[in-house]
mmCIF file of C-alpha atoms and ligand atoms in Angstrom:
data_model
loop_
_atom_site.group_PDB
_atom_site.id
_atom_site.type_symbol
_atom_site.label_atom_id
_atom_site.label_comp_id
_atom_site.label_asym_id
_atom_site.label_seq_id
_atom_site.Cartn_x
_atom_site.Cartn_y
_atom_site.Cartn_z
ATOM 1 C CA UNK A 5 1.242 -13.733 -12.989
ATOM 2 C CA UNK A 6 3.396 -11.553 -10.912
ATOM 3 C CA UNK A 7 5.106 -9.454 -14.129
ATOM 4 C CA UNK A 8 6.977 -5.932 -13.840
ATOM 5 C CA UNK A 9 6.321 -3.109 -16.079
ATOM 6 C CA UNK A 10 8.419 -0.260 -16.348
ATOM 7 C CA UNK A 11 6.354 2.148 -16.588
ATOM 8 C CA UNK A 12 7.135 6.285 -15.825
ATOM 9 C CA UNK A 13 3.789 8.799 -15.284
ATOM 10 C CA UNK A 14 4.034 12.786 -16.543
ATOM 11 C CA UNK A 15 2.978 13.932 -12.884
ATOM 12 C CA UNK A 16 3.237 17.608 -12.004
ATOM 13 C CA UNK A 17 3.057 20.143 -9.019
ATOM 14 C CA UNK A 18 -0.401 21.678 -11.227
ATOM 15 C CA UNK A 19 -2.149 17.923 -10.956
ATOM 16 C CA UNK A 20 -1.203 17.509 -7.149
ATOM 17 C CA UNK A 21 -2.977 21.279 -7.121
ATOM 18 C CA UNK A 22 -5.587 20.421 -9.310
ATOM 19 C CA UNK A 23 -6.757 17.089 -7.256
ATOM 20 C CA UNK A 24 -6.906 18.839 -3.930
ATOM 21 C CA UNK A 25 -9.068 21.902 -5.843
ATOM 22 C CA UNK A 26 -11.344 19.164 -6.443
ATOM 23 C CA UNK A 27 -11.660 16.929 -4.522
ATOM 24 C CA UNK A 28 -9.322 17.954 -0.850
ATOM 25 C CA UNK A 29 -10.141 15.117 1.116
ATOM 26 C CA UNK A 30 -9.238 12.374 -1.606
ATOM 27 C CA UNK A 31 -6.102 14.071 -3.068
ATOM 28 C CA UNK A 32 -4.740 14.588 1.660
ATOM 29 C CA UNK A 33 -5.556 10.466 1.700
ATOM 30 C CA UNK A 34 -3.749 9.504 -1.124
ATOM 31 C CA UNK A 35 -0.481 12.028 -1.277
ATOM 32 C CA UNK A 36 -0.242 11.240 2.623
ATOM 33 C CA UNK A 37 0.190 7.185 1.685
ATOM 34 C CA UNK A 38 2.118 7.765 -0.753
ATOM 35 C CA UNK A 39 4.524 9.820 1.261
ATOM 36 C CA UNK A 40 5.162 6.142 3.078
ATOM 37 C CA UNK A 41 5.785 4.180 -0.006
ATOM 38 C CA UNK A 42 9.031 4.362 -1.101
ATOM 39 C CA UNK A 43 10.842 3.736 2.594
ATOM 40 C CA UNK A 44 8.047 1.319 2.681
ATOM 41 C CA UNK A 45 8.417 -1.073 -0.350
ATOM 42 C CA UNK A 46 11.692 -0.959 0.074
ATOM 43 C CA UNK A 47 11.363 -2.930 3.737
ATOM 44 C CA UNK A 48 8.939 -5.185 2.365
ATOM 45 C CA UNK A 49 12.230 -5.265 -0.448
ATOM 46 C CA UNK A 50 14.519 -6.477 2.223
ATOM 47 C CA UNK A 51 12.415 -8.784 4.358
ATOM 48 C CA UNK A 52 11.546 -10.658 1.156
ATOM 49 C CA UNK A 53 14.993 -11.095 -0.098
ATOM 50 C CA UNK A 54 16.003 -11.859 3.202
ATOM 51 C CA UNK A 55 14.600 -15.475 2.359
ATOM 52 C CA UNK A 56 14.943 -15.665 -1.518
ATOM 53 C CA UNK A 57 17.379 -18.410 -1.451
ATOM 54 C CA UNK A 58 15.455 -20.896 1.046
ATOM 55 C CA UNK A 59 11.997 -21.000 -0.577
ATOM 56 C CA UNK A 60 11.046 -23.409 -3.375
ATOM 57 C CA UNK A 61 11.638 -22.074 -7.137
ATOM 58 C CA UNK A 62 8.258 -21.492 -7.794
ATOM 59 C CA UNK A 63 7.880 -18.743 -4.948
ATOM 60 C CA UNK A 64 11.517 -17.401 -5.524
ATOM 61 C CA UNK A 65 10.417 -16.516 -9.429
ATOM 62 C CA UNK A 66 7.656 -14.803 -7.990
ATOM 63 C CA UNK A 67 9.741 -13.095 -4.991
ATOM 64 C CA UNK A 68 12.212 -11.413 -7.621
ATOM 65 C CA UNK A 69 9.325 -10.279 -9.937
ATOM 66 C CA UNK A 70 7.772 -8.720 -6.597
ATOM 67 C CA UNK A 71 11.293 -7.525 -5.738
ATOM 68 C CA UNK A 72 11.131 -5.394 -9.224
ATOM 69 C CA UNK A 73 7.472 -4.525 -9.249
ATOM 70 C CA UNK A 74 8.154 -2.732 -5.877
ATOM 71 C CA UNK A 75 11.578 -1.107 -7.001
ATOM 72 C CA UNK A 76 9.733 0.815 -9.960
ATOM 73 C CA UNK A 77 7.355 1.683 -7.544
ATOM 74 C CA UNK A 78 9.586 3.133 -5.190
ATOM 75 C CA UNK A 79 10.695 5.161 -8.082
ATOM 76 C CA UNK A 80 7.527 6.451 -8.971
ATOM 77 C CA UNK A 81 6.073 7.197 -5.951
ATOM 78 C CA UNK A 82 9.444 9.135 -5.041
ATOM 79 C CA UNK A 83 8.990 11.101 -8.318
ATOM 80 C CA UNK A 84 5.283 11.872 -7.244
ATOM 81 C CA UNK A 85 6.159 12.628 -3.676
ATOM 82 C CA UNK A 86 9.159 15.226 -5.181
ATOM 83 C CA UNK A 87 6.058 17.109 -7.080
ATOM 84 C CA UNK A 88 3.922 16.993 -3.697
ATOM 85 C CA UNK A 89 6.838 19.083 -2.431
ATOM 86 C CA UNK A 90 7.282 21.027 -5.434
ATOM 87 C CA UNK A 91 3.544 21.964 -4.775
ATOM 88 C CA UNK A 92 4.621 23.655 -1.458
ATOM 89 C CA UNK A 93 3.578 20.929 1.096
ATOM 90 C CA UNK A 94 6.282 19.756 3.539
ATOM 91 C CA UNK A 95 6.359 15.484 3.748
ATOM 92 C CA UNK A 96 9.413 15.638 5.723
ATOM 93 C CA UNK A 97 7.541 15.248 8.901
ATOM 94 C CA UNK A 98 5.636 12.141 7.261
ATOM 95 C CA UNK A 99 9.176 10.967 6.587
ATOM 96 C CA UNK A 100 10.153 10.815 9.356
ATOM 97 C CA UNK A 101 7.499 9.285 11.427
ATOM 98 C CA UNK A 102 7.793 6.427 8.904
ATOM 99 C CA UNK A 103 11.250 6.119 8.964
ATOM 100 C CA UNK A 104 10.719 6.129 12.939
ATOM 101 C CA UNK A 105 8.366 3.370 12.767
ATOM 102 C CA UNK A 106 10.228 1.177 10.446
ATOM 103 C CA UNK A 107 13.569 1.681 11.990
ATOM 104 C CA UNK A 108 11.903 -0.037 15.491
ATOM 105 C CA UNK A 109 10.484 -2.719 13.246
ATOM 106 C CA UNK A 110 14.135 -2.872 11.559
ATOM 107 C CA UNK A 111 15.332 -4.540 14.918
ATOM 108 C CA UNK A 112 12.992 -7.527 15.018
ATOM 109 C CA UNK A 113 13.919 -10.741 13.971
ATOM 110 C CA UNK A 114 13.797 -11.159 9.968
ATOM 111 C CA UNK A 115 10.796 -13.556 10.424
ATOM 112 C CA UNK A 116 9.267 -10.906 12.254
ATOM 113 C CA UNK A 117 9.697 -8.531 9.797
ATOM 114 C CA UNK A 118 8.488 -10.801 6.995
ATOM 115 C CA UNK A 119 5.361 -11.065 9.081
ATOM 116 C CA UNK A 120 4.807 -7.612 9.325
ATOM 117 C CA UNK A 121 5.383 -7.179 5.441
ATOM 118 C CA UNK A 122 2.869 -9.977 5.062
ATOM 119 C CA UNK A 123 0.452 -7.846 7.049
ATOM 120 C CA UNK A 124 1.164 -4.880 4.832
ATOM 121 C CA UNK A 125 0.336 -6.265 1.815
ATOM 122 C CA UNK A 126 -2.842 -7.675 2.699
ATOM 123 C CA UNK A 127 -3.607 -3.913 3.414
ATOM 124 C CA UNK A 128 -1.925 -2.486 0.006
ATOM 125 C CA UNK A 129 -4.259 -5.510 -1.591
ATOM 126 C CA UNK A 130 -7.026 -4.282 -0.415
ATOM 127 C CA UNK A 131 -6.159 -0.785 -1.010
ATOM 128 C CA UNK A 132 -5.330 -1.784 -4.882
ATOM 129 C CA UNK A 133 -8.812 -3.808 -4.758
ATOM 130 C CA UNK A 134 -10.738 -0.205 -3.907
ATOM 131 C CA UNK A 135 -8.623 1.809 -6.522
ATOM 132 C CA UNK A 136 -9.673 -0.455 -9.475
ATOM 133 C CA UNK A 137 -13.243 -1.644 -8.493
ATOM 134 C CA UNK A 138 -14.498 1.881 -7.006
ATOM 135 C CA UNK A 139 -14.174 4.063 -9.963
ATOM 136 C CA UNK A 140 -15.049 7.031 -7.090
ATOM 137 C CA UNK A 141 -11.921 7.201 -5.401
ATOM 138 C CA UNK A 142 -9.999 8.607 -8.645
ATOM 139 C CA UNK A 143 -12.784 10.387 -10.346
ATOM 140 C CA UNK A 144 -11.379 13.749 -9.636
ATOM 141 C CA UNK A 145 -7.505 12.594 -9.884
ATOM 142 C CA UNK A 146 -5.588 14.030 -12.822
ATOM 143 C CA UNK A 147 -4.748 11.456 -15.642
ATOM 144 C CA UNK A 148 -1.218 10.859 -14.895
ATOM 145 C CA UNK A 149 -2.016 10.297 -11.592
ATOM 146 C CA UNK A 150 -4.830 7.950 -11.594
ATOM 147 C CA UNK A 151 -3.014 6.048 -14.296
ATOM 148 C CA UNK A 152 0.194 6.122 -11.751
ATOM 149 C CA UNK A 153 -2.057 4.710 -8.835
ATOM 150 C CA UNK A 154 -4.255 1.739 -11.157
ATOM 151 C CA UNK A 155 -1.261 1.063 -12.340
ATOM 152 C CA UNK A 156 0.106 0.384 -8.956
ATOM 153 C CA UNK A 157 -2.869 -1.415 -7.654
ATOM 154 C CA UNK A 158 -2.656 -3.844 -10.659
ATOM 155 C CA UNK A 159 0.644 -4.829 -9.384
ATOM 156 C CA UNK A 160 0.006 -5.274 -5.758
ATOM 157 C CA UNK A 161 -3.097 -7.374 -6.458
ATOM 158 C CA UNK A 162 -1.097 -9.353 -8.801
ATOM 159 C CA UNK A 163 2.017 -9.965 -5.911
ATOM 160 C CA UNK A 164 -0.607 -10.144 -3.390
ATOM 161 C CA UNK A 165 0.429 -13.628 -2.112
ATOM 162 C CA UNK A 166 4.196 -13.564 -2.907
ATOM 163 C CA UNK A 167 5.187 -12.236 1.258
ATOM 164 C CA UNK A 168 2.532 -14.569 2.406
ATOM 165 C CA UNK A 169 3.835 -17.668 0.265
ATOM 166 C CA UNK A 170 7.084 -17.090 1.279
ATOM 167 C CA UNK A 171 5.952 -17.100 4.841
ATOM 168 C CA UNK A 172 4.311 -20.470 4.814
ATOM 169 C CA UNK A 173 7.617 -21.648 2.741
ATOM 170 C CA UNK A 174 10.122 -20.912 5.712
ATOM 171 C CA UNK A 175 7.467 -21.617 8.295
ATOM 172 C CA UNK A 176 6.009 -24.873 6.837
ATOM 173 C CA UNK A 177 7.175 -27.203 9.925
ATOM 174 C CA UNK A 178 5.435 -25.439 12.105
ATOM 175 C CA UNK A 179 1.880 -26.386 13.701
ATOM 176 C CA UNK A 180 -1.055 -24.947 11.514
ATOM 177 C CA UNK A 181 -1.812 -22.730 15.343
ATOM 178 C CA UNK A 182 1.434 -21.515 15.517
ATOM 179 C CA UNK A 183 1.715 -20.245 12.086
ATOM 180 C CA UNK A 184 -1.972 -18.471 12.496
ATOM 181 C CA UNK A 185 -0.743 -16.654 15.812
ATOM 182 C CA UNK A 186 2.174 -15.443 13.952
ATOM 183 C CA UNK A 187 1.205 -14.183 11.018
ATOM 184 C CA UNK A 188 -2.135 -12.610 13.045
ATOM 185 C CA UNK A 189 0.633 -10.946 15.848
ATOM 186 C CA UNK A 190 2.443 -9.469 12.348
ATOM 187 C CA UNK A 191 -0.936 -7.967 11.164
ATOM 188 C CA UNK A 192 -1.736 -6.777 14.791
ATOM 189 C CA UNK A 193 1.493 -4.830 14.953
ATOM 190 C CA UNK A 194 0.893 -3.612 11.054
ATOM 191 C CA UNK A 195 -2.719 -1.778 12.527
ATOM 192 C CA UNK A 196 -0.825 -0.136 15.743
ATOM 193 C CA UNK A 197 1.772 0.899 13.900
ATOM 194 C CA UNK A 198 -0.188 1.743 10.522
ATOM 195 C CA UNK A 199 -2.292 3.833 12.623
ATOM 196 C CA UNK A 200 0.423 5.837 14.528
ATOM 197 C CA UNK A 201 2.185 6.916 11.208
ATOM 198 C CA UNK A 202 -0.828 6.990 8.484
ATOM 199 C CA UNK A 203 -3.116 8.962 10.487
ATOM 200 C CA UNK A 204 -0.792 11.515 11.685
ATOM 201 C CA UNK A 205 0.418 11.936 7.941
ATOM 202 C CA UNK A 206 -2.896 12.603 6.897
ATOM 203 C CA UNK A 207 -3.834 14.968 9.008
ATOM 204 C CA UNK A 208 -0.659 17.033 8.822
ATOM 205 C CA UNK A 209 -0.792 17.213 5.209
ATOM 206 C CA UNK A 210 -4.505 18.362 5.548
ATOM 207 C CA UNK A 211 -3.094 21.148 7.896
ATOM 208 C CA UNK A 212 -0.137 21.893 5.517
ATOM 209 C CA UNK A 213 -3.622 22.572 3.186
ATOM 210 C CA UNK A 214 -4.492 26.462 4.611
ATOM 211 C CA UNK A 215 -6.303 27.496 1.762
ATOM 212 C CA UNK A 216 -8.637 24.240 1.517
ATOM 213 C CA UNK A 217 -9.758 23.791 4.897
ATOM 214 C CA UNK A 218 -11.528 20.154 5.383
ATOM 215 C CA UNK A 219 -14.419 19.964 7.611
ATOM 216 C CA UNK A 220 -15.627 17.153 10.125
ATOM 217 C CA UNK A 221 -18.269 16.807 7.182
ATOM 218 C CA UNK A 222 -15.780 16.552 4.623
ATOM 219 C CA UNK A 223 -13.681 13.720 6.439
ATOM 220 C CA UNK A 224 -17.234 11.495 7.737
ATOM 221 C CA UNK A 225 -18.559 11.637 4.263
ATOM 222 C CA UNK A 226 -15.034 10.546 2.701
ATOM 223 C CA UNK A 227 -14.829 7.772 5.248
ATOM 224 C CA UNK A 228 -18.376 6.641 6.231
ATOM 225 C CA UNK A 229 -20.504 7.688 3.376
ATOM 226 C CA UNK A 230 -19.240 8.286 -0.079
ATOM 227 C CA UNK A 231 -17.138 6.475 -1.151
ATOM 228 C CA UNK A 232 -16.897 5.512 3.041
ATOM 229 C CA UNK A 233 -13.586 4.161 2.834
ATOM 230 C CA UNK A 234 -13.245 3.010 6.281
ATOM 231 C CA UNK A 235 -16.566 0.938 5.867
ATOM 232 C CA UNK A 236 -15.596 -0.755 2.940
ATOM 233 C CA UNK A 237 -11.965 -1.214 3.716
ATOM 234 C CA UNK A 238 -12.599 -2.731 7.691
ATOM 235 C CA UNK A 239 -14.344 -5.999 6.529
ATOM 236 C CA UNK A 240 -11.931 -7.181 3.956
ATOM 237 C CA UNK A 241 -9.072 -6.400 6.336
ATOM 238 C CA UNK A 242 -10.732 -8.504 8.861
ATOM 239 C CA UNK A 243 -10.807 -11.472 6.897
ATOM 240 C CA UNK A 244 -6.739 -11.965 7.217
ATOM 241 C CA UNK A 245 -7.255 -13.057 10.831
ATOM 242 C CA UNK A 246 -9.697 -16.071 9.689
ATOM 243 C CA UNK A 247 -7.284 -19.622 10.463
ATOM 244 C CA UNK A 248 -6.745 -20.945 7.221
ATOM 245 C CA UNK A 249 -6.912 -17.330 5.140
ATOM 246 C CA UNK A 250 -5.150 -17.006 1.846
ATOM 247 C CA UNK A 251 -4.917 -13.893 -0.243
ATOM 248 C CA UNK A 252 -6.371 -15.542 -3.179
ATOM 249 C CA UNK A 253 -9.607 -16.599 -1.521
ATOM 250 C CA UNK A 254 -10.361 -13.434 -2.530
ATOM 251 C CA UNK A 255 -9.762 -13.480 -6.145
ATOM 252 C CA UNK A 256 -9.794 -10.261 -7.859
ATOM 253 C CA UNK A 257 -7.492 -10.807 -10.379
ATOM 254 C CA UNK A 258 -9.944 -10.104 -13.222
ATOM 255 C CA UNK A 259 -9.315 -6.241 -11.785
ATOM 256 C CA UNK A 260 -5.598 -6.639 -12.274
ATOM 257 C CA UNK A 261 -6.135 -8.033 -15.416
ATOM 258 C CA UNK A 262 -8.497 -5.541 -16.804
ATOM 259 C CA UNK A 263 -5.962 -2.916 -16.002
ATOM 260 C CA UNK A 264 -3.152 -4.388 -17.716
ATOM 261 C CA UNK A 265 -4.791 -5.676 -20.780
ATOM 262 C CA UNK A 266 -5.884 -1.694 -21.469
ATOM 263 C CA UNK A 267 -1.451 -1.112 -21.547
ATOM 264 C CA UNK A 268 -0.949 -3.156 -24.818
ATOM 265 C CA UNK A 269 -3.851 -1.414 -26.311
HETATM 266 FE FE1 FE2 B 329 4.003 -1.505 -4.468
HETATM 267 FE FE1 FE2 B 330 3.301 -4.760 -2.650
#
């Protein structure tokens, strides 16, 4: 069940300084994403909406709970990203080469678009799937924040589906080939262009970081060993280019729901 939840996080400059004390490599990866969230949920915002009105009733319930799932997060992460700057790091540049990025994608067709925001949130999803079934990746956050970020990853494993429904909705006379080359060309362009802005980001805010230097070590182990992001992230990314994929094949909603069911307690 795709359901919004209001909800606001305490998150301060001292936590953003306290993560990177502890744990430098971590705290770089995960204030450099979410420097691209807010200008980033609100395109996959737009491209959604864009069809609201066309797709069955079912998937346009679902499209306006995703529509205010992302909103709050917009808020939030714009709140967090305010005390990454209040911390003394600069995320103007990482602005900007988002806002560069999106503003070429901007001037594709709205299917297009919807494509590449399908291709997104495969990558958020599996993101979200990490951040609630690796308990390593926020073991040295502060509170606030790792409440702010499972929090988040409940709600993108819930929506998973809701840009790729919508997709087969307005797409649904079209050959089962046709659709697959599609939605794979969105996800192609979502790696290039993933990679030109998310890599860049991270690596200027770990220069922005003068007093915690991070080593070749550092960034291997983070990535390849422990918790070796890259390894574990690659294979379930891969599986969106199988013919025939859905996001639910994959069914980690227990994580969601474990999340969520610790709020009304
Ligand atoms: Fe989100
Ligand atoms: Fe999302």
């Amino acid at each position: 069940m795709v359901q919004p939840r209001n909800r606001r996080h305490d998150i301060s400059s001292a936590g953003i300084v306290g993560w990177r004390d502890r744990d430098p490599v971590a705290a770089n990866f995960f204030d450099s994403l979410s420097a691209l969230f807010p200008q980033g949920e609100r395109f996959f915002i737009q491209s959604v909406r864009h069809f609201r009105d066309i797709v069955p009733e079912d998937i346009a319930a679902d499209v306006r709970s995703f529509i205010a799932q992302e909103a709050i997060h917009t808020r939030e992460h714009q709140l967090f990203n305010d005390q990454i700057a209040a911390a003394g790091f600069q995320i103007q540049s990482l602005e900007a080469r988002t806002e560069r990025e999106l503003s070429v994608v901007k001037r594709e067709s709205a299917l297009r678009q919807l494509a590449f925001t399908v291709g997104l949130e495969h990558f958020t999803a599996v993101l979200a799937n990490q951040i609630l079934g690796d308990p390593r990746l926020m073991e040295n956050a502060p509170v606030e924040t790792a409440r702010l970020w499972r929090w988040h990853a409940a709600e993108e494993i819930e929506h998973k589906a809701v840009a790729f429904d919508t997709l087969m909705a307005v797409t649904s006379d079209w050959s089962a080939i046709e659709r697959w080359f599609f939605r794979c060309g969105g996800f192609v362009e979502v790696i290039f262009r993933l990679a030109k802005v998310a890599v860049p980001n991270f690596f200027d805010l770990c220069r922005q970081d003068v007093t915690r230097p991070i080593s070749l070590r550092h960034l291997v182990k983070f990535f390849f060993v422990k918790p070796a992001i890259f390894l574990r992230f690659a294979p379930m990314l891969a599986v969106f280019l199988a013919p025939g994929f859905h996001p639910w094949q994959y069914d980690d909603a227990d994580l969601a729901e474990a999340e969520v069911a610790d709020y009304s307690a």
